[in-house]
Coordinates of C-alpha atoms and ligand atoms in Angstrom, one line a residue:
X8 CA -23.6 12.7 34.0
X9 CA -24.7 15.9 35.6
X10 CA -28.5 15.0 34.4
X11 CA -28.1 11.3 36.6
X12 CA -26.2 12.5 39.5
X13 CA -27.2 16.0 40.7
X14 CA -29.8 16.0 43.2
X15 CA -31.6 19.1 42.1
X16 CA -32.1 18.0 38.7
X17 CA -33.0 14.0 39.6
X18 CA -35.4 15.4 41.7
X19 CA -37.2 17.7 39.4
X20 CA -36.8 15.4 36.8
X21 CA -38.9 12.6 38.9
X22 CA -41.2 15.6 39.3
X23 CA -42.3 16.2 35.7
X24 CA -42.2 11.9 35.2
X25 CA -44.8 11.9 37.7
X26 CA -46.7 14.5 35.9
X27 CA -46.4 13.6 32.4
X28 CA -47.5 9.4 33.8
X29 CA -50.4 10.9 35.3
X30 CA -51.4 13.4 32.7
X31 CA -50.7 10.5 29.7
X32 CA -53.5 8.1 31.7
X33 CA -55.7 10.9 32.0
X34 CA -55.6 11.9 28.6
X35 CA -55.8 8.4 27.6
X36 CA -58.7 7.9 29.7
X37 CA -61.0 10.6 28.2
X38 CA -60.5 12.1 32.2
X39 CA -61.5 15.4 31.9
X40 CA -61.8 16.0 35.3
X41 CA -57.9 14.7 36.2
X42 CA -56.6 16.9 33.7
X43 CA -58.2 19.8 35.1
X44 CA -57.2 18.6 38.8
X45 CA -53.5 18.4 37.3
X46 CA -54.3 21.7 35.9
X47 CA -55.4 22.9 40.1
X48 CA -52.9 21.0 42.0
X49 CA -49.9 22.7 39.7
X50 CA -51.0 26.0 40.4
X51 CA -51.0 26.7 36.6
X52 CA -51.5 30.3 35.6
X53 CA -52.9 31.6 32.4
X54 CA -49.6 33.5 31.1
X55 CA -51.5 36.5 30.0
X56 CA -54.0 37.6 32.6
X57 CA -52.5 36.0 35.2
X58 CA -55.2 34.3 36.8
X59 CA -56.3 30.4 37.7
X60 CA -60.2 30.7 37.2
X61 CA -60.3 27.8 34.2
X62 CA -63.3 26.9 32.7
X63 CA -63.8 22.9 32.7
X64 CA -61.8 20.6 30.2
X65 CA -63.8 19.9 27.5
X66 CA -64.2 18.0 24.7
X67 CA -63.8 19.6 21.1
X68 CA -65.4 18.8 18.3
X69 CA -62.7 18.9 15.1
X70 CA -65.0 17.8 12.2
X71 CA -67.1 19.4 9.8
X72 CA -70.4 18.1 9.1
X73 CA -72.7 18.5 6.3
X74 CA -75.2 16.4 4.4
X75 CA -75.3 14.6 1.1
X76 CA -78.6 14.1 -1.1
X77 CA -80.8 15.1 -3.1
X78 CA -83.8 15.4 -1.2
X79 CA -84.0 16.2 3.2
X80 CA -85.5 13.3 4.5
X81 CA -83.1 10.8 2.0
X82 CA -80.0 13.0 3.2
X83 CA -77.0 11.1 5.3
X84 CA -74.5 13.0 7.4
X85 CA -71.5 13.2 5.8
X86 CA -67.9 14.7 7.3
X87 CA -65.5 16.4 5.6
X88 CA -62.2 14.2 5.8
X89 CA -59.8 16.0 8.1
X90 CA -56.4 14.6 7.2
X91 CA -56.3 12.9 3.4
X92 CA -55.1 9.5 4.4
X93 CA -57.9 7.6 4.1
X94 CA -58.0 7.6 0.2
X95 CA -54.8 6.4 0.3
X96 CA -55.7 3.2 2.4
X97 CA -59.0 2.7 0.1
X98 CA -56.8 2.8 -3.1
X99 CA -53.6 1.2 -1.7
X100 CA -54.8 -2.3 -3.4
X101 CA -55.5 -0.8 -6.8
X102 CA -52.3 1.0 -6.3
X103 CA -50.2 -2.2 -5.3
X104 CA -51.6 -4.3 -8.6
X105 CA -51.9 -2.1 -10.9
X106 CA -48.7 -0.7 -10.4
X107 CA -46.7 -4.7 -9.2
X108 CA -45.8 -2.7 -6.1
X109 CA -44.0 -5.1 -3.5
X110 CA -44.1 -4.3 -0.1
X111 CA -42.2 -2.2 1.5
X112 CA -43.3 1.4 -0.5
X113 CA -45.3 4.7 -0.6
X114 CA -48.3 6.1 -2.1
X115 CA -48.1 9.7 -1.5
X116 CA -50.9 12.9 -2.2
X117 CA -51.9 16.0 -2.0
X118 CA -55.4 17.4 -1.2
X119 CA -57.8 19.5 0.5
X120 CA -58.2 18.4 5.1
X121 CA -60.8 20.2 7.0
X122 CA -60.7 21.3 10.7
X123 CA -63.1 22.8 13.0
X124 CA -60.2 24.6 14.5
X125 CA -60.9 26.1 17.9
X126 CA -59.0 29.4 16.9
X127 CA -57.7 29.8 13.3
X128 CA -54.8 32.1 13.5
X129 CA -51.2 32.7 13.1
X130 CA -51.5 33.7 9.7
X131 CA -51.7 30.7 7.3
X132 CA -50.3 28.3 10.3
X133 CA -53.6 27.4 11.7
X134 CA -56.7 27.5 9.2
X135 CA -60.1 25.7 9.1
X136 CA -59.8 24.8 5.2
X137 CA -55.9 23.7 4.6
X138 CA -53.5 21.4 2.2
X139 CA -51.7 18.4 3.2
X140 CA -48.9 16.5 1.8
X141 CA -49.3 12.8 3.0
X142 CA -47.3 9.5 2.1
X143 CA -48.5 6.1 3.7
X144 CA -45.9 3.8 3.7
X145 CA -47.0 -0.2 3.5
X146 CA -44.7 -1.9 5.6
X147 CA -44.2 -6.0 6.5
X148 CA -45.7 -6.2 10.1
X149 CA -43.2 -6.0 12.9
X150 CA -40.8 -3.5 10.7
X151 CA -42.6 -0.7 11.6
X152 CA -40.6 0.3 14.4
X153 CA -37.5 0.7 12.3
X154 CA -39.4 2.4 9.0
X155 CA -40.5 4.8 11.5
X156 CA -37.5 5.9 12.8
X157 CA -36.1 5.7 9.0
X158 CA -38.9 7.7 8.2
X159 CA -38.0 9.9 10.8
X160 CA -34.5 10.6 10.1
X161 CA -35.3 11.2 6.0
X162 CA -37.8 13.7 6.6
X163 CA -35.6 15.8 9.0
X164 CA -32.7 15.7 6.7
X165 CA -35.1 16.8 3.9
X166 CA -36.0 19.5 6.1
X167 CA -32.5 20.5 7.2
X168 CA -30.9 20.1 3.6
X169 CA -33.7 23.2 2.7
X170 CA -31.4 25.6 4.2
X171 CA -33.8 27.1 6.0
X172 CA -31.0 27.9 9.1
X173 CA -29.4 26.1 11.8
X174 CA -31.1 25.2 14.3
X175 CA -34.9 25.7 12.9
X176 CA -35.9 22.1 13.3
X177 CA -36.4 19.8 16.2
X178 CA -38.3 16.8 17.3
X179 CA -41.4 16.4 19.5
X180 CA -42.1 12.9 20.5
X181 CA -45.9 12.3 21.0
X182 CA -46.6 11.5 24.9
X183 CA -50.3 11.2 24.1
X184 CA -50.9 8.7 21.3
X185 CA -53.8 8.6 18.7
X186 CA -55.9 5.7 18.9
X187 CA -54.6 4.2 15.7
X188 CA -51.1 4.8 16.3
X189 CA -48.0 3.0 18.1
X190 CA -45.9 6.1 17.7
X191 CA -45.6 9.7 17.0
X192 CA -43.1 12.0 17.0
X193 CA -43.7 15.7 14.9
X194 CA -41.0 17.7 13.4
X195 CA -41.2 21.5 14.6
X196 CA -40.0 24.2 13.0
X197 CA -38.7 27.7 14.3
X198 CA -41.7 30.0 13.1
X199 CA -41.9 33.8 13.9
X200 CA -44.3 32.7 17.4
X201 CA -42.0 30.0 18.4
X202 CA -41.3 26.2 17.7
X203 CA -44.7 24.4 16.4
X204 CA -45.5 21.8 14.5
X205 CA -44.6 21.6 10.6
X206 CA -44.6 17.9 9.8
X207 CA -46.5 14.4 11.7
X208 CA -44.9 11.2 11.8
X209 CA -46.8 8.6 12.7
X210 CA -46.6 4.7 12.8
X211 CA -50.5 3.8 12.6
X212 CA -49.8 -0.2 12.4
X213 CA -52.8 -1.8 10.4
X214 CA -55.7 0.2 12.2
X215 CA -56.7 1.9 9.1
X216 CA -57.0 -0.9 6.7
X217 CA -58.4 -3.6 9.4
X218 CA -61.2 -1.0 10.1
X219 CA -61.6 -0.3 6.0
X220 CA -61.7 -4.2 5.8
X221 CA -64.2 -4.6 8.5
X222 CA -66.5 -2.1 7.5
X223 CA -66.4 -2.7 3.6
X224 CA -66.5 -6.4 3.8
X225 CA -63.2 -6.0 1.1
X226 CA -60.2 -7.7 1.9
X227 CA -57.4 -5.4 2.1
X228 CA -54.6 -7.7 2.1
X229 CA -51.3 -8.4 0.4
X230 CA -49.9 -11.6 -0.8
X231 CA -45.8 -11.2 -0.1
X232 CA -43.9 -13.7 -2.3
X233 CA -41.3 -14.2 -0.4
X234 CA -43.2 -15.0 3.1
X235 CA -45.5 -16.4 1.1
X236 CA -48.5 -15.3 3.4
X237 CA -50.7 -12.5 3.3
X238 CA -51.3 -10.2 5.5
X239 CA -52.9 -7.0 6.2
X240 CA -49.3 -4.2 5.9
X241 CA -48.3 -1.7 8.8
X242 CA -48.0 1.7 7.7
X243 CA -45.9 4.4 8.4
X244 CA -47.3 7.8 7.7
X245 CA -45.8 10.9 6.9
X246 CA -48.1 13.9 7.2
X247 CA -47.2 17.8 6.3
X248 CA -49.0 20.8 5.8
X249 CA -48.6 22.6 2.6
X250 CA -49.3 25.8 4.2
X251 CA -47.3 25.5 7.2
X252 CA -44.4 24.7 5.2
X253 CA -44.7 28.0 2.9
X254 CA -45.0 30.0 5.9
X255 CA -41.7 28.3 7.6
X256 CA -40.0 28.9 4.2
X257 CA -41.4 32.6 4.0
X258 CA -40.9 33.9 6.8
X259 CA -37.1 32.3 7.7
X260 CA -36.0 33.4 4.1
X261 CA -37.0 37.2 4.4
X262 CA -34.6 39.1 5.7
X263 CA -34.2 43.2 6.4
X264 CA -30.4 43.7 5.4
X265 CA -28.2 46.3 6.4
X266 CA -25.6 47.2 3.8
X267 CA -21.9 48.3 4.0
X268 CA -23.2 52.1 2.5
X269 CA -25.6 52.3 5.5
X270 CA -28.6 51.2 3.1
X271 CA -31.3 48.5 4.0
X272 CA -32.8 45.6 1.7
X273 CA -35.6 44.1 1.8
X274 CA -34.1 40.2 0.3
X275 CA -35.7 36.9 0.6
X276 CA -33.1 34.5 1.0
X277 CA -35.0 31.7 -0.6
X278 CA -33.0 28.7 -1.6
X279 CA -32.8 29.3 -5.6
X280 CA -34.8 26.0 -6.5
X281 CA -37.4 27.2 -4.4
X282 CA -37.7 30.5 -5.7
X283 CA -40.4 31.5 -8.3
X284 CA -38.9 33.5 -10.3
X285 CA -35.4 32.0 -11.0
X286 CA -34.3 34.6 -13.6
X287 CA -34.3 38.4 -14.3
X288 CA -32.8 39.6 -17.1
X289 CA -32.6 43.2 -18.0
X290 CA -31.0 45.5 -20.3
X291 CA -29.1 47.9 -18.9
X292 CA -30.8 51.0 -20.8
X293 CA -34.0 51.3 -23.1
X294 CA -32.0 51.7 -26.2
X295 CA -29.2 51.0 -28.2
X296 CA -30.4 47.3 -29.5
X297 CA -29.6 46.2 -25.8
X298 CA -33.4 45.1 -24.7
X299 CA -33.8 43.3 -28.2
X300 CA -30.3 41.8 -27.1
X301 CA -31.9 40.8 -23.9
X302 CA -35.1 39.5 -25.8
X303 CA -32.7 36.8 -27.3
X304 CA -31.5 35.6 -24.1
X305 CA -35.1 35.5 -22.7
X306 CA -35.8 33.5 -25.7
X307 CA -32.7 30.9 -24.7
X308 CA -34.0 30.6 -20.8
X309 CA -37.5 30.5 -21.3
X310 CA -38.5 26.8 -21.8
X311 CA -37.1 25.8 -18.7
X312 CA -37.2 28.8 -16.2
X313 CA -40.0 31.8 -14.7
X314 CA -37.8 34.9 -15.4
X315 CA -39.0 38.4 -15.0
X316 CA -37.8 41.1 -17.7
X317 CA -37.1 44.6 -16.2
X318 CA -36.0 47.6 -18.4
X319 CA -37.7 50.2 -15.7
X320 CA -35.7 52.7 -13.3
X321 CA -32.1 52.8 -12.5
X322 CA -30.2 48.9 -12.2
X323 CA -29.7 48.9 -8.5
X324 CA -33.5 49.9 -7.7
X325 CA -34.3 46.6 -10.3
X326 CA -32.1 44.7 -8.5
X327 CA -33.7 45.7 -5.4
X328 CA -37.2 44.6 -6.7
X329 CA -35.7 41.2 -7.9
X330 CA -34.2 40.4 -4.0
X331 CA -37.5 41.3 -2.4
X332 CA -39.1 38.7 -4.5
X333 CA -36.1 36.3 -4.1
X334 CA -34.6 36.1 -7.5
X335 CA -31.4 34.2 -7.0
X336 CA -30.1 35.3 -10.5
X337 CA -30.3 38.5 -12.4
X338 CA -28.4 38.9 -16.2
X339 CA -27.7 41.8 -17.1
X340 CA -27.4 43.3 -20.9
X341 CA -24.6 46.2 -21.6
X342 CA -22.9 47.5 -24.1
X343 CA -20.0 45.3 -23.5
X344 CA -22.3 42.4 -24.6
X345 CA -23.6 43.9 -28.4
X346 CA -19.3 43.7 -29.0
X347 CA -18.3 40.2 -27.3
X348 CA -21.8 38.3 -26.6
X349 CA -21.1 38.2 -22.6
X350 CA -23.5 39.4 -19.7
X351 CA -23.1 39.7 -16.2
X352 CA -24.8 37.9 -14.0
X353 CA -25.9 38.9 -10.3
X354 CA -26.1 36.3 -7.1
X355 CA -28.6 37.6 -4.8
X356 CA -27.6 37.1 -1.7
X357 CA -23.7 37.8 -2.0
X358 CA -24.5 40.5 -4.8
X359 CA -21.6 39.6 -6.7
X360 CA -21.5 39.9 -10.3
X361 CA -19.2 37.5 -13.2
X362 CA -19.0 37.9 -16.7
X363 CA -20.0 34.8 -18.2
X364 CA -20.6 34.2 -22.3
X365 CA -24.1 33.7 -23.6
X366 CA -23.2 30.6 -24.6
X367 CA -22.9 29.5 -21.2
X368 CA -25.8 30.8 -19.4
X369 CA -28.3 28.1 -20.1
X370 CA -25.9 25.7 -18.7
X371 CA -24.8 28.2 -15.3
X372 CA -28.5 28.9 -14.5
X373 CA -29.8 24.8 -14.8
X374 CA -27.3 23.9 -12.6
X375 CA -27.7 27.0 -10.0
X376 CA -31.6 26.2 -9.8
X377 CA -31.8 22.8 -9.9
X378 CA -32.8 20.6 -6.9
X379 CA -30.9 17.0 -7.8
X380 CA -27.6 18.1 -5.8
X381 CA -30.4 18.7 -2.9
X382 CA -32.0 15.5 -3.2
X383 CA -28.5 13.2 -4.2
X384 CA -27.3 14.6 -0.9
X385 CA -30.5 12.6 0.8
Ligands
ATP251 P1 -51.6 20.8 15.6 O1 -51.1 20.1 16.9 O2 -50.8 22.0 15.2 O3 -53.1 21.1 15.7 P2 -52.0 18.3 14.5 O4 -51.2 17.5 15.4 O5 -53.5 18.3 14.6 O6 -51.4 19.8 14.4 P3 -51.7 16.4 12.3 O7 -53.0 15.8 12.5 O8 -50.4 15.6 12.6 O9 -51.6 17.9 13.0 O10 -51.7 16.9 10.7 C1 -50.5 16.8 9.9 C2 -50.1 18.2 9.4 O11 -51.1 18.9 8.8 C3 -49.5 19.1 10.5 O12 -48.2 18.8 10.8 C4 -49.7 20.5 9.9 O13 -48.6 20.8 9.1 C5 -50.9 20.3 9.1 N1 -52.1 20.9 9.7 C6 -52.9 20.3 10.7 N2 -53.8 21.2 11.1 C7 -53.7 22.3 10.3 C8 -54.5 23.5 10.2 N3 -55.6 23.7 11.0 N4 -54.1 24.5 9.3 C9 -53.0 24.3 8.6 N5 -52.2 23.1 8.6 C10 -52.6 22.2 9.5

């Protein structure tokens, strides 16, 4: 109500309409010299030194080239593929018959994408060599507005149900769109510099394997039974980077804690089926039996976890070592457990400790680790 009927705020809002219209038609336009006249007639200011001398928008160039053969004179230029889509949409018909796929589904990868990044920085966040998670998603033409925002809604729950923190996540819907796409909206997490992109969206209709068709000569078509017409499929993609998304999950999950005896820890708050090591177990001195005791336990977990064994310094500073690296369970070996075969085991993050039979502990620890209550709740 207050956004439609106060004054101030219709007016500013018209404003930045205005702006984005013009800006979108610029950009869409290849208008180098608009944007840079928006850029003038705003009065923008470079937020660190303060001053409006800008060099002229230009044009970028985001591929790497090199060359393939043998011999110079016989070589072609080649690029290096800078997202991993396209060997997706050159496999999705061996894909669809060999595996009896029926439209609507998803062929997803990982692999290697290539940049010439302008400036590679912020850590891992922005890098000319990276990893990307892709799906395409083959979709009856004329759906793809609602896969998309289905698409869209499923990968920010998977992102929220991470447990990452409140809050982290938001949407950026594209205003400028890619020339093979119909929409695009990114998903942008909370990093340590601010809110930036994590995850792509993107509906990219049947650009992709029209231009594969065109170019190859190879129809790329499917035959859907219950239309029974074929037709080239609209796909909805899903793009992440593998890097961005260990640095979103590193850097929310480590935490500085102060404790109630005025003590710090260093503790990385990682959710337990993300963590690498799930297990420590540790005997509580070097002697008396109790490391080959925790040798037998080791020998129960093993097969189905990464554990860490620890017999060195005092418990709490092994304890200490295990939250840094974000242990979410550490078992500990006493002399309580050589008379009744029990162990305690340690939570990370609230530090409490239970008593809990041998017996038990394969069963505790499967079900503390695993990810299917994460992915039931999708
Ligand atoms: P940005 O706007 O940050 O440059 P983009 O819009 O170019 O990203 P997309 O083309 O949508 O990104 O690529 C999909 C995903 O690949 C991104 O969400 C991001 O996680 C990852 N990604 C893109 N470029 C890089 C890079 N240079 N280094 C690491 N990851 C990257």
């Amino acid at each position: 109500m207050f956004r439609s009927t106060n004054g101030r705020v219709v007016e500013n809002q018209t404003k930045i309409d205005t702006i984005n219209t013009r800006f979108k038609s610029a950009l869409e336009a290849n208008d180098m010299e608009g944007i840079k006249q928006i850029i003038i007639d705003l009065e923008i200011v470079c937020p660190i030194s303060g001053t409006k001398n800008w060099t002229d928008v230009r044009q970028f160039n985001l591929m790497f080239s090199t060359e393939m053969g043998s011999v110079s004179e016989d070589s072609s230029k080649i690029y290096l593929r800078p997202e991993t889509a396209q060997g997706i949409f050159v496999n999705f018909l061996n894909v669809q018959k060999t595996g009896r796929m029926r439209i609507p589904f998803g062929i997803a990868q990982i692999g290697k994408a290539f940049r010439n990044e302008i400036v590679a920085r912020q850590f891992i966040f922005r890098m000319r060599e990276f990893e990307q998670m892709e799906m395409q998603f083959f979709v009856r033409p004329g759906t793809e507005m609602e896969w998309y925002e289905t698409w869209k809604a499923k990968r920010m729950q998977w992102h929220k149900a991470l447990g990452l923190g409140e809050g982290k996540q938001r949407f950026h819907d594209h205003l400028k769109l890619a020339h093979y796409a119909n929409a695009a909206a990114d998903i942008e997490f909370e990093f340590p510099f601010g809110f930036k992109e994590l995850e792509g969206i993107h509906s990219r209709t049947d650009f992709d394997l029209k231009s594969h068709e065109e170019f190859s000569g190879k129809k790329l078509r499917y035959f859907d039974p219950e239309l029974n017409e074929s037709y080239i499929p609209y796909v909805v993609e899903t793009s992440i980077g593998l890097d961005r998304m260990f640095l979103a999950i590193l850097s929310s999950a480590y935490n500085e804690e102060k404790l109630e005896d005025g003590s710090t820890r260093d503790v990385l708050n990682i959710p337990a089926f993300l963590a690498p090591v799930k297990v420590a177990v540790m005997p509580l001195t070097k002697k008396d039996g109790l490391p080959e005791k925790a040798r037998e336990i080791i020998d129960i977990l093993k097969y189905e976890h990464i554990y860490q064994y620890d017999e060195k310094d005092a418990i709490g500073k092994r304890y200490r070592r295990q939250d840094a690296i974000g242990t979410p369970f550490c078992i500990t070996v006493d002399h309580q457990t050589l008379e009744d075969n029990t162990v305690t085991i340690r939570e990370r993050d609230t530090m409490t400790q239970e008593r809990v039979a041998i017996a038990d502990l394969q069963r505790i620890v499967n079900a503390k680790v695993s990810i299917n209550e994460v992915l039931k709740s999708l």
